[in-house]
mmCIF file of N, CA and C in Angstrom:
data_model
loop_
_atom_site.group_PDB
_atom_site.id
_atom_site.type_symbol
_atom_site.label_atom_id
_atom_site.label_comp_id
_atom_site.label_asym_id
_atom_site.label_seq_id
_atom_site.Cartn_x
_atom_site.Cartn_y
_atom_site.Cartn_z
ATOM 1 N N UNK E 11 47.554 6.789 -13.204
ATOM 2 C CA UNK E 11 47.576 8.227 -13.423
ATOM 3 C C UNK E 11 46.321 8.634 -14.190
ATOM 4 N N UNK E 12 45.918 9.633 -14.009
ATOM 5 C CA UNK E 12 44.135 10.158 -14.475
ATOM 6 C C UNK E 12 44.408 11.386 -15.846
ATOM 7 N N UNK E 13 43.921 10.647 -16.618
ATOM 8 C CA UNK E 13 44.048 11.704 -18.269
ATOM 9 C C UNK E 13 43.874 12.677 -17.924
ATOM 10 N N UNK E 14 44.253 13.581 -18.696
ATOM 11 C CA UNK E 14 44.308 15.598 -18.801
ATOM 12 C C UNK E 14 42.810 15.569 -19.728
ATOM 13 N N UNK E 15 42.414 16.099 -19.084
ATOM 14 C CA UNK E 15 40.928 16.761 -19.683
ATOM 15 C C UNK E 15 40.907 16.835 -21.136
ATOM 16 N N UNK E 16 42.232 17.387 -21.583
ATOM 17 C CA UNK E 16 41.911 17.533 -23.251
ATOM 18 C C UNK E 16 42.225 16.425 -23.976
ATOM 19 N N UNK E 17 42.922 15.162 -23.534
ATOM 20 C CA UNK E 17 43.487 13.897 -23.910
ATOM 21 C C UNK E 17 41.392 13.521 -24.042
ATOM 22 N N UNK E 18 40.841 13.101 -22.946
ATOM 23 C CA UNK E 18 39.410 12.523 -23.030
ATOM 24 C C UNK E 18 38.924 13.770 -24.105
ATOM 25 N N UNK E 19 38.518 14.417 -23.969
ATOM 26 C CA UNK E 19 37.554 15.731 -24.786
ATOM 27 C C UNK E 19 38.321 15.220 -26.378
ATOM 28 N N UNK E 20 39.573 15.224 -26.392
ATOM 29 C CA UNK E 20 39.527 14.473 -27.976
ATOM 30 C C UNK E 20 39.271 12.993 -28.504
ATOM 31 N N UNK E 21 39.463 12.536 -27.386
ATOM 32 C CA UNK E 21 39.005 11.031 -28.071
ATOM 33 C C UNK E 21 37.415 10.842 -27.899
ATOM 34 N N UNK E 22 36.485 11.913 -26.962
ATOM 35 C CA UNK E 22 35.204 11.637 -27.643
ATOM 36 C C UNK E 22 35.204 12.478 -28.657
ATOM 37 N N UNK E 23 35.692 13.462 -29.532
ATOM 38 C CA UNK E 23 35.758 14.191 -30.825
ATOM 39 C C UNK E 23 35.917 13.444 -31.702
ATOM 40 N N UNK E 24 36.536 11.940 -31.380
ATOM 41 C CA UNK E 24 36.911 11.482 -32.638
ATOM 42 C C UNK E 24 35.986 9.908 -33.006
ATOM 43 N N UNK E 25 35.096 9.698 -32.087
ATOM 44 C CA UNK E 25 34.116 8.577 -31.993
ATOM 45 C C UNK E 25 33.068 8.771 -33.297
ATOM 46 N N UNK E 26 33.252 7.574 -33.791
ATOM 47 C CA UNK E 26 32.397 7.609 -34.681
ATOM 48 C C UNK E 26 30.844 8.133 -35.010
ATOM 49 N N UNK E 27 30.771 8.717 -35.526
ATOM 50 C CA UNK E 27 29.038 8.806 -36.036
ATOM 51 C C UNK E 27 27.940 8.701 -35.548
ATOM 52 N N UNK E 28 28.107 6.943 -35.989
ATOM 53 C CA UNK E 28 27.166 6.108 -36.495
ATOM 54 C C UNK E 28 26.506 5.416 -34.930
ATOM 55 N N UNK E 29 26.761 6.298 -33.579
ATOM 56 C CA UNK E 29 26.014 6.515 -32.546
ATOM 57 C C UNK E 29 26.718 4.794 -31.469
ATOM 58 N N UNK E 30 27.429 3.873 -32.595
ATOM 59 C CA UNK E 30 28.054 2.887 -31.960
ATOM 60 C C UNK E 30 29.337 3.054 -31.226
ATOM 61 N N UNK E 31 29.671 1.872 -30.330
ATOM 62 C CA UNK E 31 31.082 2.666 -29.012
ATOM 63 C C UNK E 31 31.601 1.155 -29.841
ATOM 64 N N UNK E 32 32.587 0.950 -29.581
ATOM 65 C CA UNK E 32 33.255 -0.497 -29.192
ATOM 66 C C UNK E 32 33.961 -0.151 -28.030
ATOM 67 N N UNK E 33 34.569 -1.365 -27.626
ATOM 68 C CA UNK E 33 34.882 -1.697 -26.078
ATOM 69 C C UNK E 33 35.596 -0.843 -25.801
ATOM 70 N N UNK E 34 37.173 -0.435 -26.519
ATOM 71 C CA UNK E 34 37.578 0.625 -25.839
ATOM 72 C C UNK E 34 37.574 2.138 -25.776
ATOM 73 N N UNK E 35 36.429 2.544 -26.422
ATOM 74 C CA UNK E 35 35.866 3.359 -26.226
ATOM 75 C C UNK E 35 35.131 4.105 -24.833
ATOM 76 N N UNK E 36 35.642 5.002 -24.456
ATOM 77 C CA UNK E 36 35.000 5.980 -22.624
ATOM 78 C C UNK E 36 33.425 6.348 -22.937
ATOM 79 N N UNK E 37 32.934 5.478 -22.103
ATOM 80 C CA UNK E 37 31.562 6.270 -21.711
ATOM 81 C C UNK E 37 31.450 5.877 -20.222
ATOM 82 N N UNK E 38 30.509 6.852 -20.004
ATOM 83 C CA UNK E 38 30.265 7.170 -18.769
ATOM 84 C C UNK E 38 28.592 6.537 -18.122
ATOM 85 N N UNK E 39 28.846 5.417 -17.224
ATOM 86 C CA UNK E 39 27.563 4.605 -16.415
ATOM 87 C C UNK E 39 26.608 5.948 -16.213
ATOM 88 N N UNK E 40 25.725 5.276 -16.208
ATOM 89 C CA UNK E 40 24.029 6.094 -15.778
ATOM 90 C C UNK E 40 24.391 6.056 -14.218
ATOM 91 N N UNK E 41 24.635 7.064 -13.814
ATOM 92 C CA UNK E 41 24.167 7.334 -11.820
ATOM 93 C C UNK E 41 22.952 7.527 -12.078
ATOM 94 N N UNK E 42 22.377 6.736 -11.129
ATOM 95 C CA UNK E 42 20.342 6.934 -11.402
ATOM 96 C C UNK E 42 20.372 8.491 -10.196
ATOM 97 N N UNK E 43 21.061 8.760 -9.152
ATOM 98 C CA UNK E 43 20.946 10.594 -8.658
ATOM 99 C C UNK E 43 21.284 11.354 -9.411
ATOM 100 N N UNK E 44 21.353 11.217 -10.226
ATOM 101 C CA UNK E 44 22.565 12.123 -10.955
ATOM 102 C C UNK E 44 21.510 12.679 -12.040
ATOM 103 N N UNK E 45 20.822 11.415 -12.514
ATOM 104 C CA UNK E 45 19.628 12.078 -13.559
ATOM 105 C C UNK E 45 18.491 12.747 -12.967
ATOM 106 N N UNK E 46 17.470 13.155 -14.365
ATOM 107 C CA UNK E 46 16.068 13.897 -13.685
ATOM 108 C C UNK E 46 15.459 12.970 -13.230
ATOM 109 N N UNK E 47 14.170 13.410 -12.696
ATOM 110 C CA UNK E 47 13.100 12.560 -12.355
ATOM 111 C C UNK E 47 12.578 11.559 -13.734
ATOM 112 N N UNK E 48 12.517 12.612 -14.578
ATOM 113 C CA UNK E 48 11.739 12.186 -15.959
ATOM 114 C C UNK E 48 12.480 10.592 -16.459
ATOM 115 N N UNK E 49 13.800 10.408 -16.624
ATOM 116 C CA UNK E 49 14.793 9.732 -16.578
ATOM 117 C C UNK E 49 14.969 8.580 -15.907
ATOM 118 N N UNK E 50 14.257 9.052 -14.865
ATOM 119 C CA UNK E 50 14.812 7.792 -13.233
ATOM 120 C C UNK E 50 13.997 7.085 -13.450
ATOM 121 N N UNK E 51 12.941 7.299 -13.918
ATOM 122 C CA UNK E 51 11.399 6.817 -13.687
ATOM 123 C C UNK E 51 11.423 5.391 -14.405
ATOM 124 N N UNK E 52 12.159 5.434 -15.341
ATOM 125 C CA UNK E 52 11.938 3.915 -16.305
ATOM 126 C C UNK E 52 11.291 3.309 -16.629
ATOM 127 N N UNK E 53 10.739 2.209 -17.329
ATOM 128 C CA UNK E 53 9.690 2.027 -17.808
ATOM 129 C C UNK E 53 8.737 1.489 -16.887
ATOM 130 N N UNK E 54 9.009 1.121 -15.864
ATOM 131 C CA UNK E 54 7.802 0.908 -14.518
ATOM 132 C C UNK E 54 8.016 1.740 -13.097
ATOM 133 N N UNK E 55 6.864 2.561 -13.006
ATOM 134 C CA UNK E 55 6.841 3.209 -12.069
ATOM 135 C C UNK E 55 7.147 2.526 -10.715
ATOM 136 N N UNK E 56 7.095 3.016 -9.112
ATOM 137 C CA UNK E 56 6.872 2.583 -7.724
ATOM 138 C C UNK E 56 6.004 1.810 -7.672
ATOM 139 N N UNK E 57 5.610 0.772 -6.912
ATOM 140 C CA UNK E 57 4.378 -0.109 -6.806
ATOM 141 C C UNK E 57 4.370 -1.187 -6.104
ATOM 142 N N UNK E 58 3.174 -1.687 -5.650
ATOM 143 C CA UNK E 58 3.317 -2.426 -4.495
ATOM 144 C C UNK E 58 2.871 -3.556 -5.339
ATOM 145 N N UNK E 59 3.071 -4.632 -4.868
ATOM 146 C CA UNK E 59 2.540 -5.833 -5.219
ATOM 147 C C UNK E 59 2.158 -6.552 -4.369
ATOM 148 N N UNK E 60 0.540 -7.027 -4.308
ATOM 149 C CA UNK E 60 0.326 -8.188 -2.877
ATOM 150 C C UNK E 60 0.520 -9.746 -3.476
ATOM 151 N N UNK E 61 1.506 -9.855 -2.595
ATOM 152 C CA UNK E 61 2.265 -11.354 -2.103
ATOM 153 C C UNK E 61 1.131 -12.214 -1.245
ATOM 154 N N UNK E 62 0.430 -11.883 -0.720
ATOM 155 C CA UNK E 62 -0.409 -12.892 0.547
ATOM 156 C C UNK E 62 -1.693 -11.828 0.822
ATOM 157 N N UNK E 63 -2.392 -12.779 1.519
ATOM 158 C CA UNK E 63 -4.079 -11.931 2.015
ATOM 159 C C UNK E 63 -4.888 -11.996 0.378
ATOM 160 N N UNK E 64 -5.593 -11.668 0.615
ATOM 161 C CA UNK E 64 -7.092 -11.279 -0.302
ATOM 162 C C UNK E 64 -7.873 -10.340 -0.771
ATOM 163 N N UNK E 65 -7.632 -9.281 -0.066
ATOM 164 C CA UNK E 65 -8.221 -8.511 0.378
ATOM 165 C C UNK E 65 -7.496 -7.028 -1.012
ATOM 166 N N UNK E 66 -7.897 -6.257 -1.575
ATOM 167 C CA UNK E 66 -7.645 -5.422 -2.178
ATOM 168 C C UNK E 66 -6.802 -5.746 -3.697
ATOM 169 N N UNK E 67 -6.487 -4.911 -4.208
ATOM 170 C CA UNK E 67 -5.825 -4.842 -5.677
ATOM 171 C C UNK E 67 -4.290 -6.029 -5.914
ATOM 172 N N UNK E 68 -4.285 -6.383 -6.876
ATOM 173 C CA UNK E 68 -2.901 -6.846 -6.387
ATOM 174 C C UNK E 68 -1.810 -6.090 -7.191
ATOM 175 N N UNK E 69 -1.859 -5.200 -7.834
ATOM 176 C CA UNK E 69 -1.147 -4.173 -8.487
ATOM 177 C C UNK E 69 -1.461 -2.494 -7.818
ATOM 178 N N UNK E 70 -0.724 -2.084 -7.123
ATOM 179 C CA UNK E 70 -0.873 -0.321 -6.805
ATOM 180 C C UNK E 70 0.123 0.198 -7.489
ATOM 181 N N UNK E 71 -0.312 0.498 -8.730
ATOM 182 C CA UNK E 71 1.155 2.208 -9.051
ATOM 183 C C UNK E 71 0.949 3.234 -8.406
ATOM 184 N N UNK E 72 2.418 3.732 -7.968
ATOM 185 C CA UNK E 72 2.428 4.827 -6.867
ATOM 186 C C UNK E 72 2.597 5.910 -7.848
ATOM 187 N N UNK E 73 2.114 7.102 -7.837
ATOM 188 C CA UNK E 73 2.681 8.131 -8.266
ATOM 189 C C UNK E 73 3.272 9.114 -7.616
ATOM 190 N N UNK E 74 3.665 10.484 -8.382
ATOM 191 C CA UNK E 74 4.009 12.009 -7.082
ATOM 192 C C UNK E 74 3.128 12.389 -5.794
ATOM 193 N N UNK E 75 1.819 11.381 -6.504
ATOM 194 C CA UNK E 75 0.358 11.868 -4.986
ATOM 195 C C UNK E 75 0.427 11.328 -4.307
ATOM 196 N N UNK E 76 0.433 11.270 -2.786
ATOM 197 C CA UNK E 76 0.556 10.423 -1.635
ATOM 198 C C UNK E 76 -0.953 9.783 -2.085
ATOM 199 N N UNK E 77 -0.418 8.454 -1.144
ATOM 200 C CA UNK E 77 -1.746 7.486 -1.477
ATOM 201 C C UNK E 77 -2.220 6.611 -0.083
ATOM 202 N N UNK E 78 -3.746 6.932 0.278
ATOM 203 C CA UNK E 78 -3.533 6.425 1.849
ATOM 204 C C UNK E 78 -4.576 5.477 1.667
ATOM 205 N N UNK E 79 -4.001 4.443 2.338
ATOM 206 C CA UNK E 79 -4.645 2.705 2.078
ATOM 207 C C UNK E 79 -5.633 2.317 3.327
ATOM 208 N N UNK E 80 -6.574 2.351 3.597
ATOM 209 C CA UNK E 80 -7.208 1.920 4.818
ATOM 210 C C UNK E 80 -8.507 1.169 4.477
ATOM 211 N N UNK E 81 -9.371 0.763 5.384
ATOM 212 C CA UNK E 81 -10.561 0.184 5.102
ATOM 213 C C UNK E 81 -12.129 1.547 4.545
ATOM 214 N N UNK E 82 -11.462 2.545 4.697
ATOM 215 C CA UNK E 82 -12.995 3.705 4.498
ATOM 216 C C UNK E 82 -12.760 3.726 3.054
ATOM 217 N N UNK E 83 -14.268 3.983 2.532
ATOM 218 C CA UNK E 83 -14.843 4.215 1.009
ATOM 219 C C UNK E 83 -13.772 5.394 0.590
ATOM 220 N N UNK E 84 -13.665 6.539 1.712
ATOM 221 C CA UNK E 84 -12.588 7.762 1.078
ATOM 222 C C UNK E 84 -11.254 7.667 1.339
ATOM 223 N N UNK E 85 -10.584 6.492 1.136
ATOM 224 C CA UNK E 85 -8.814 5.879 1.113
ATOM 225 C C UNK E 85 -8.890 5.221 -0.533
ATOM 226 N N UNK E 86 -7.923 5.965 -1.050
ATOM 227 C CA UNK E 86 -7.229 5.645 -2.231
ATOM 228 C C UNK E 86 -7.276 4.437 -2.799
ATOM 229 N N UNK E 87 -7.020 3.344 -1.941
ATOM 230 C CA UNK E 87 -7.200 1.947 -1.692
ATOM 231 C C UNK E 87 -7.755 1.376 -0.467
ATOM 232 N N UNK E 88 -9.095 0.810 -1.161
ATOM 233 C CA UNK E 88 -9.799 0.369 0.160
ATOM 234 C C UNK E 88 -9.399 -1.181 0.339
ATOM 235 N N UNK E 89 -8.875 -1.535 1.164
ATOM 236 C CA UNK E 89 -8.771 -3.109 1.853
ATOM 237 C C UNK E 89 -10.284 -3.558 2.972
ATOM 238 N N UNK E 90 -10.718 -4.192 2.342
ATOM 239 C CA UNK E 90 -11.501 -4.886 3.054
ATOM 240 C C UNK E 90 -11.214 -5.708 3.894
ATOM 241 N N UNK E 91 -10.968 -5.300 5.227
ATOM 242 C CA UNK E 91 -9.971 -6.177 6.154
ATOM 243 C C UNK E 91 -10.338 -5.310 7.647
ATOM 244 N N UNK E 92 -10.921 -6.041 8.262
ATOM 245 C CA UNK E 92 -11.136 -5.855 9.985
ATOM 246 C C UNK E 92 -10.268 -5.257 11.052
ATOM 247 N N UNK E 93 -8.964 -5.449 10.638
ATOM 248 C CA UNK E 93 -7.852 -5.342 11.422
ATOM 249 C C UNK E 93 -7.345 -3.939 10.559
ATOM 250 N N UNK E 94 -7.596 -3.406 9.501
ATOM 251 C CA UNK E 94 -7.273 -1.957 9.304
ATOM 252 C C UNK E 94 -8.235 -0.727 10.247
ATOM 253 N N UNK E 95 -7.416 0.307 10.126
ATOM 254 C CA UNK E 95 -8.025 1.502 10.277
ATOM 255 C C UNK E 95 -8.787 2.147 9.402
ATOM 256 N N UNK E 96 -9.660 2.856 9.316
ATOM 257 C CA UNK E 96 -10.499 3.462 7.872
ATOM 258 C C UNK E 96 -8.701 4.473 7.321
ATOM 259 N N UNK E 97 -8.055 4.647 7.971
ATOM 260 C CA UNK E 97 -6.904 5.560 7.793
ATOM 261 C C UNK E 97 -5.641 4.475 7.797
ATOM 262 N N UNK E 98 -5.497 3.680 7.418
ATOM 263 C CA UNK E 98 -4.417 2.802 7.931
ATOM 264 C C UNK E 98 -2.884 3.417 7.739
ATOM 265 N N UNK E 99 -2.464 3.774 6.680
ATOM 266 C CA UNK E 99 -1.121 3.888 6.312
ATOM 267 C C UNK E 99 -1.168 4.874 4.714
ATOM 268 N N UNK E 100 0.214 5.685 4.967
ATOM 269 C CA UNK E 100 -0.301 6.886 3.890
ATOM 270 C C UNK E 100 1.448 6.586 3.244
ATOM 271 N N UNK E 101 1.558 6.527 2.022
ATOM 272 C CA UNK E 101 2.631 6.361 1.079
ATOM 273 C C UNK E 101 2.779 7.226 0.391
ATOM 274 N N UNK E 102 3.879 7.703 0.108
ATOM 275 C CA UNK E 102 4.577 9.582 -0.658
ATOM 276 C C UNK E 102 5.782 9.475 -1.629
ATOM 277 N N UNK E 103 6.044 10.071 -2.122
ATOM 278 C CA UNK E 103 7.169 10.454 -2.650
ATOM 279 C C UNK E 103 7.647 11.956 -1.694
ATOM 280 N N UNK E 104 8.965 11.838 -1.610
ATOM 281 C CA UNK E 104 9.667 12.524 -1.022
ATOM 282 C C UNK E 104 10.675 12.757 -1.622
ATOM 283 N N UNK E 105 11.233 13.482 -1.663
ATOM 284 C CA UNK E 105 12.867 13.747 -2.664
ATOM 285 C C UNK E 105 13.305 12.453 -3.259
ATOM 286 N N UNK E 106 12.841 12.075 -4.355
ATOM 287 C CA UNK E 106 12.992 11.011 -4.720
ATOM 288 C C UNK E 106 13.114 9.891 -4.113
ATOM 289 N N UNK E 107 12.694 9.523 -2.991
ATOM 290 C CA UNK E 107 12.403 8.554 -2.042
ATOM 291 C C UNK E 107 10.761 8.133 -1.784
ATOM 292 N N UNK E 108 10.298 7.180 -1.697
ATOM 293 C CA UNK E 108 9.223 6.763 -1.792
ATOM 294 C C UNK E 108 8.892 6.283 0.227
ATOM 295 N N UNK E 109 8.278 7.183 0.969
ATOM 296 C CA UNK E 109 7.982 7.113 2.394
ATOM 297 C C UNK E 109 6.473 6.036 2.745
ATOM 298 N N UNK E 110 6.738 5.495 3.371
ATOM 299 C CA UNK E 110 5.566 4.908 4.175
ATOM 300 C C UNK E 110 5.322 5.253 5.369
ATOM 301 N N UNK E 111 4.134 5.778 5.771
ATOM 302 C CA UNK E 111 3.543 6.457 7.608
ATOM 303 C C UNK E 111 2.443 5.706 7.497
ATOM 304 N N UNK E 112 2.921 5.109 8.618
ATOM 305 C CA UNK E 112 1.296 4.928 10.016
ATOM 306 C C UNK E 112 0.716 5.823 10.644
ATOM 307 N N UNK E 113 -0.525 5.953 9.926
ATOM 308 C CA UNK E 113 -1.452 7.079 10.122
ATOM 309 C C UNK E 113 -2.376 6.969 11.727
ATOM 310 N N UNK E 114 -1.222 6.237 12.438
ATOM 311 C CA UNK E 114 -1.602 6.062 14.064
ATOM 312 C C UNK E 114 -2.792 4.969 14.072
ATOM 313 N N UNK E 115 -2.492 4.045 13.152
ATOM 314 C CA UNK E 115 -3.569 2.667 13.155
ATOM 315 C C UNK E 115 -3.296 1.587 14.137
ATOM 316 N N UNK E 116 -4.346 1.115 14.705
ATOM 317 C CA UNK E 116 -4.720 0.531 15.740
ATOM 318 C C UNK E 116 -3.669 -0.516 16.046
ATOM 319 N N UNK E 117 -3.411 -1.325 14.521
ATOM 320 C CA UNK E 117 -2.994 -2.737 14.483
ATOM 321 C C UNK E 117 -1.199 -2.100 13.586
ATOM 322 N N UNK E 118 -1.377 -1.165 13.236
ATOM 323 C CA UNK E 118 0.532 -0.931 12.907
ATOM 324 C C UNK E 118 0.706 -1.095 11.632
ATOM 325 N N UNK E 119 1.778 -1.017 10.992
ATOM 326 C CA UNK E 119 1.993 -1.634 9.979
ATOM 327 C C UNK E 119 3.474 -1.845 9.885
ATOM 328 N N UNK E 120 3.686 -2.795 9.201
ATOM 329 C CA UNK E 120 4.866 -4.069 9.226
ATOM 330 C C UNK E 120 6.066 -3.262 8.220
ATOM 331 N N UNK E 121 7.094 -3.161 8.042
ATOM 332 C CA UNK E 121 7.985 -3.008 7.158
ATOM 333 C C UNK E 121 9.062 -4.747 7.360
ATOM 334 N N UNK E 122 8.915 -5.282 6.433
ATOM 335 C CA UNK E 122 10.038 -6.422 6.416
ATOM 336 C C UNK E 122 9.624 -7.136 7.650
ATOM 337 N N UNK E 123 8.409 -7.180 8.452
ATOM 338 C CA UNK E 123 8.254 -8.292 9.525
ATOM 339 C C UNK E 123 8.586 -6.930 10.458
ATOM 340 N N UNK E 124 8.954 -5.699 10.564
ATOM 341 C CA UNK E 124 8.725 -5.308 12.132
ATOM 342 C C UNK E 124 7.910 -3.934 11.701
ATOM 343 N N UNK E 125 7.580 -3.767 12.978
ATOM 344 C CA UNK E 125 6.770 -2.392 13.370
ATOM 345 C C UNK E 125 7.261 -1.158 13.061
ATOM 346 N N UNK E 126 6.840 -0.453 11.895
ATOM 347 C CA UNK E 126 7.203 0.922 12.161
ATOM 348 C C UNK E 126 6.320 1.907 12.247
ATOM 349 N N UNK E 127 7.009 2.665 12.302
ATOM 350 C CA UNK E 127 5.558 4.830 11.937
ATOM 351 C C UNK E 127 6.132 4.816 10.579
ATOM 352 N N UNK E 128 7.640 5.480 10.183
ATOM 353 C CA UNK E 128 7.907 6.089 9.365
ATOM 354 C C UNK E 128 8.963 5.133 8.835
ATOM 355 N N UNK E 129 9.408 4.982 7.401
ATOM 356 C CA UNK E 129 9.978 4.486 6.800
ATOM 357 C C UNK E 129 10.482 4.486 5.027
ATOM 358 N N UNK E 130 11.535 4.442 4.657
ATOM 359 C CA UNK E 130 12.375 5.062 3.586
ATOM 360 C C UNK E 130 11.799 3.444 2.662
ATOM 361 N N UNK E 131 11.229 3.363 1.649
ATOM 362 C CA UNK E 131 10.863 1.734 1.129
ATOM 363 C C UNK E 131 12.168 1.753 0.336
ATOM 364 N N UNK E 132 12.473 0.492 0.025
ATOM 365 C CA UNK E 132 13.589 -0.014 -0.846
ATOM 366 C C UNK E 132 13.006 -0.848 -1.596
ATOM 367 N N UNK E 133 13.661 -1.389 -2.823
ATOM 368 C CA UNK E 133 13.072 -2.475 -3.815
ATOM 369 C C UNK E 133 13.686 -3.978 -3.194
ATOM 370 N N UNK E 134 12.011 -4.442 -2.913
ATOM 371 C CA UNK E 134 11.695 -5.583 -2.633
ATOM 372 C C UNK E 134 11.679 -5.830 -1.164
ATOM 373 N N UNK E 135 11.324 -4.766 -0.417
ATOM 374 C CA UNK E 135 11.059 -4.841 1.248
ATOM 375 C C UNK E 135 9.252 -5.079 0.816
ATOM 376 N N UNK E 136 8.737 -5.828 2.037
ATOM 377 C CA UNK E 136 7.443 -6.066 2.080
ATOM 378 C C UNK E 136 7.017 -5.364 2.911
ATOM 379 N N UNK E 137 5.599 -5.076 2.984
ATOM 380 C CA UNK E 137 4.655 -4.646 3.752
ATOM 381 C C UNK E 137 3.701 -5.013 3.995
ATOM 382 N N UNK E 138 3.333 -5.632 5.303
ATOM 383 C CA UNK E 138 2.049 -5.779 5.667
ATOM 384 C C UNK E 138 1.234 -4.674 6.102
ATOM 385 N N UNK E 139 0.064 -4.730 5.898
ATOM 386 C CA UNK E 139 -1.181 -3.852 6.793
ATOM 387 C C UNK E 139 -1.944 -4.586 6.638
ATOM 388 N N UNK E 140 -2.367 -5.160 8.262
ATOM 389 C CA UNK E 140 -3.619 -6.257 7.981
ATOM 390 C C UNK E 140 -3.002 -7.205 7.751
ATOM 391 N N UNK E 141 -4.065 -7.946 7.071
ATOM 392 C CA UNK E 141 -3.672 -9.590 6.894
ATOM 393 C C UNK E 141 -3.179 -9.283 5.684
ATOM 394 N N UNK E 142 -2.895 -8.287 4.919
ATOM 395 C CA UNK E 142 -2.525 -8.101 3.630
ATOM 396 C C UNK E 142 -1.097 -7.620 3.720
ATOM 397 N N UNK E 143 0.170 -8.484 2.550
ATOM 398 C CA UNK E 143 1.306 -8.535 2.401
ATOM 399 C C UNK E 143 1.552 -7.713 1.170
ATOM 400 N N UNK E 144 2.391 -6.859 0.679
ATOM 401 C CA UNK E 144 2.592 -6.478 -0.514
ATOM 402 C C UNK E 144 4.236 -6.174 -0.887
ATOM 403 N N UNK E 145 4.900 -6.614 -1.549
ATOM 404 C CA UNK E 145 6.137 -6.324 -2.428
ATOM 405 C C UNK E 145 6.568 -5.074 -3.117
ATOM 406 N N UNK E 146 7.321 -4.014 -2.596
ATOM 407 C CA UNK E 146 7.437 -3.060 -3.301
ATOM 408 C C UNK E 146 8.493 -3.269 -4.250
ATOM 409 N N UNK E 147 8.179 -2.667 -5.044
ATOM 410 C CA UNK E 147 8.971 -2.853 -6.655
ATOM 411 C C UNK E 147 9.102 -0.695 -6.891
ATOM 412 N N UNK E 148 10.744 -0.865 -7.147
ATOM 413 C CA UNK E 148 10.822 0.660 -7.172
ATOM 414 C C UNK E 148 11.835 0.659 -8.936
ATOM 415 N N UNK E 149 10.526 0.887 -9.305
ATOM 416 C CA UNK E 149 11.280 1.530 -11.155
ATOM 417 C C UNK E 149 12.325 0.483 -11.427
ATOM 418 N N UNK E 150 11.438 -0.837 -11.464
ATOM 419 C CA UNK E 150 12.496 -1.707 -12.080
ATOM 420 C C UNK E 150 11.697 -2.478 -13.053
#
């Protein structure tokens, strides 16, 4: 059976002070949707990490700015790599979702070993472009 609203509303009235719970004490889990952005963010931002290849940074923090990775001097991140496009692949934030697009490059780019255009990243799916592999890590 589920407490009457004013049964909970007094027993957090009557919690101590001193900012400590003990066990049977009600609090309520962090929903990471539920909070702001400011909140969600935690102490490490979006970011890729390269796992394999040579070729470019091995740390990218993503921010709110889309960030487009290809082989030209004017891409965010230049990969020095034959098999990119000067345009290879463009990465976003989207309603709190972090997007990856193939900016229609020659050679594709990989999500988890297959081919996509468009794609939602999750923590710890890989990405290739090129001979270059990278690990996304999302605010952990």
């Amino acid at each position: 059976m589920t407490q009457g609203y004013d049964e909970i509303t007094d027993r957090f009235r009557t919690l101590d002070t001193s900012g400590e719970f003990s066990d049977d004490e009600p609090t309520m889990p962090l929903v990471p949707h539920l909070l702001g952005p400011a909140t969600r963010l935690g102490a490490n931002p979006p970011r890729l990490e390269r796992i394999d290849g040579d070729a470019g940074p091995t740390l990218i923090e993503l921010s709110a700015q889309p960030l487009i990775i290809g082989r030209s001097a004017s891409s965010d991140v230049v990969l020095d790599n034959a098999s990119l496009s000067r345009a290879h692949v463009r990465i976003a934030q989207l309603d709190q979702e972090t997007v990856l697009t193939d900016l229609d490059s020659r050679n594709g780019v990989f999500l988890n070993g297959l081919r996509v255009h468009s794609a939602v990243l999750r923590d710890r799916d890989t990405v290739q472009v090129g001979s270059v592999v990278y690990l996304f890590r999302d605010r952990t």
